[in-house]
Amino acid sequence: MARHIAAHLAPSDFRFWAGSPDHALLLAERDDAPAGYALLHHGAAAADDEARALVEATGWAGPYIELSKIYAHPLELGSGVASALMHGVVEMADALALAHGGPVPLPLWLGTNAGNARAQSFYRRHGFVVVGRRRYDVGGTMHDDVVMVRRG
């Protein structure tokens, strides 16, 4: 996990995402301190298993909006910060699609660990359903994920 974070979540990555026209980076704050963040990406699914699941579920070959990351600070769990971020994600997904001249709404999807029942429950409360599976490399260890798409 530490290798994955060092390789994919460095300050330079956040600087890139903040300036990228293909990404939207949202920050939640409480008392002028970071409380959580979310990252959206406009583009094609990166892996064949994701792409298959998305096409089968949506009838659309892309592009899509991927909810790449959404995290709340551990002290904010249960505070509503993650739900507030998710509401911002939905609004920003439409803005990101419009910025690329695409139809609105584009399918909004994510991948999360198949064993993370808490995360899946959170996503279901916000309109996501499981549409497939993928294998995902985190720091050299393969994980089984579910692919979820937001309905409405």
Coordinates of C-alpha atoms in Angstrom, one line a residue:
M1 CA 0.0 0.0 0.0
A2 CA 2.8 2.4 0.9
R3 CA 4.5 1.8 -2.5
H4 CA 1.2 2.4 -4.3
I5 CA 0.7 5.7 -2.4
A6 CA 4.2 6.9 -3.0
A7 CA 4.0 6.0 -6.7
H8 CA 0.5 7.3 -7.4
L9 CA -0.5 9.9 -4.8
A10 CA 2.6 12.2 -4.6
P11 CA 2.2 16.0 -4.4
S12 CA 3.2 16.1 -8.1
D13 CA 0.2 13.9 -9.0
F14 CA -2.2 16.3 -7.2
R15 CA -0.6 19.3 -9.0
F16 CA -1.1 17.5 -12.3
W17 CA -4.7 16.6 -11.6
A18 CA -5.5 20.2 -10.4
G19 CA -4.3 21.6 -13.8
S20 CA -5.5 18.8 -16.1
P21 CA -8.6 19.5 -18.3
D22 CA -9.4 15.7 -18.1
H23 CA -9.6 15.8 -14.3
A24 CA -11.6 17.5 -11.6
L25 CA -10.2 17.6 -8.1
L26 CA -12.6 18.5 -5.3
L27 CA -11.6 19.4 -1.7
A28 CA -13.7 19.3 1.4
E29 CA -12.6 21.6 4.2
R30 CA -13.7 22.0 7.8
D31 CA -12.4 24.9 9.9
D32 CA -10.0 25.8 7.1
A33 CA -8.4 22.3 7.2
P34 CA -8.6 19.5 4.6
A35 CA -11.4 17.1 5.5
G36 CA -11.5 15.0 2.3
Y37 CA -11.1 15.0 -1.4
A38 CA -12.4 13.4 -4.6
L39 CA -10.9 13.0 -8.1
L40 CA -12.8 12.6 -11.3
H41 CA -11.4 11.6 -14.7
H42 CA -12.9 12.1 -18.1
G43 CA -11.9 9.4 -20.6
A44 CA -12.0 5.7 -21.6
A45 CA -11.9 2.8 -19.1
A46 CA -8.3 1.8 -18.7
A47 CA -8.7 -2.0 -18.6
D48 CA -10.6 -4.4 -20.8
D49 CA -12.6 -5.9 -17.9
E50 CA -13.8 -2.3 -16.9
A51 CA -14.6 -1.4 -20.4
R52 CA -16.7 -4.6 -21.0
A53 CA -18.6 -4.1 -17.8
L54 CA -19.3 -0.5 -18.6
V55 CA -20.5 -1.1 -22.2
E56 CA -22.7 -4.0 -21.0
A57 CA -24.2 -1.9 -18.2
T58 CA -24.7 1.4 -20.1
G59 CA -24.8 0.5 -23.8
W60 CA -22.2 3.3 -24.2
A61 CA -18.6 2.8 -25.5
G62 CA -17.3 5.9 -23.7
P63 CA -16.0 8.3 -22.8
Y64 CA -17.0 8.0 -19.2
I65 CA -16.5 9.9 -16.0
E66 CA -14.6 7.8 -13.5
L67 CA -14.7 8.6 -9.8
S68 CA -11.1 7.7 -9.4
K69 CA -10.8 8.6 -5.7
I70 CA -12.9 9.8 -2.8
Y71 CA -11.5 9.9 0.7
A72 CA -12.6 11.5 3.9
H73 CA -10.1 12.2 6.7
P74 CA -10.4 9.4 9.3
L75 CA -11.6 11.9 11.9
E76 CA -14.4 12.9 9.5
L77 CA -15.9 9.5 9.0
G78 CA -19.6 9.7 9.8
S79 CA -19.6 13.5 9.8
G80 CA -21.3 13.9 6.4
V81 CA -18.1 15.1 4.6
A82 CA -18.1 12.0 2.3
S83 CA -21.7 12.6 1.3
A84 CA -21.1 16.3 0.7
L85 CA -18.2 15.3 -1.5
M86 CA -20.3 12.8 -3.4
H87 CA -22.9 15.5 -4.1
G88 CA -20.1 17.7 -5.4
V89 CA -18.9 14.8 -7.5
V90 CA -22.2 14.4 -9.3
E91 CA -22.4 18.1 -10.1
M92 CA -18.7 18.2 -11.2
A93 CA -19.1 15.1 -13.4
D94 CA -21.7 17.0 -15.5
A95 CA -19.4 20.1 -15.7
L96 CA -16.5 17.9 -16.8
A97 CA -18.6 16.2 -19.5
L98 CA -19.7 19.6 -20.7
A99 CA -16.2 21.0 -20.8
H100 CA -15.3 18.2 -23.2
G101 CA -18.3 18.9 -25.4
G102 CA -19.9 15.6 -24.6
P103 CA -23.4 14.7 -23.7
V104 CA -24.6 15.2 -20.1
P105 CA -24.8 13.1 -18.1
L106 CA -22.0 10.7 -19.1
P107 CA -22.0 7.4 -17.2
L108 CA -20.3 7.9 -13.8
W109 CA -18.4 4.8 -12.6
L110 CA -15.9 3.7 -10.0
G111 CA -14.0 0.6 -8.9
T112 CA -13.7 -0.4 -5.3
N113 CA -12.4 -3.4 -3.4
A114 CA -14.8 -6.3 -3.6
G115 CA -14.3 -7.0 0.2
N116 CA -15.0 -3.4 1.3
A117 CA -18.7 -3.7 2.3
R118 CA -18.7 -0.3 3.9
A119 CA -17.6 1.5 0.8
Q120 CA -20.0 -0.4 -1.4
S121 CA -22.8 0.4 1.0
F122 CA -21.9 4.1 0.8
Y123 CA -21.8 4.0 -3.0
R124 CA -25.2 2.2 -3.2
R125 CA -26.8 4.9 -1.0
H126 CA -25.6 7.4 -3.6
G127 CA -27.1 5.5 -6.5
F128 CA -24.3 3.2 -7.6
V129 CA -24.9 -0.5 -8.6
V130 CA -22.4 -3.3 -9.2
V131 CA -22.1 -4.0 -12.9
G132 CA -18.9 -6.1 -13.1
R133 CA -15.5 -7.0 -11.6
R134 CA -11.9 -6.2 -12.3
R135 CA -8.4 -7.0 -11.0
Y136 CA -6.5 -4.0 -9.7
D137 CA -2.8 -3.7 -8.9
V138 CA -2.0 -1.9 -5.6
G139 CA 1.7 -1.7 -5.0
G140 CA 2.4 -5.0 -6.7
T141 CA -0.5 -6.9 -5.1
M142 CA -3.5 -7.8 -7.2
H143 CA -6.9 -7.1 -5.7
D144 CA -10.4 -8.1 -6.7
D145 CA -12.6 -5.0 -7.2
V146 CA -16.2 -4.5 -8.2
V147 CA -17.1 -2.0 -10.9
M148 CA -20.0 0.2 -10.1
V149 CA -22.1 2.6 -12.2
R150 CA -24.3 5.4 -10.9
R151 CA -27.9 5.1 -11.9
G152 CA -29.8 8.4 -12.0

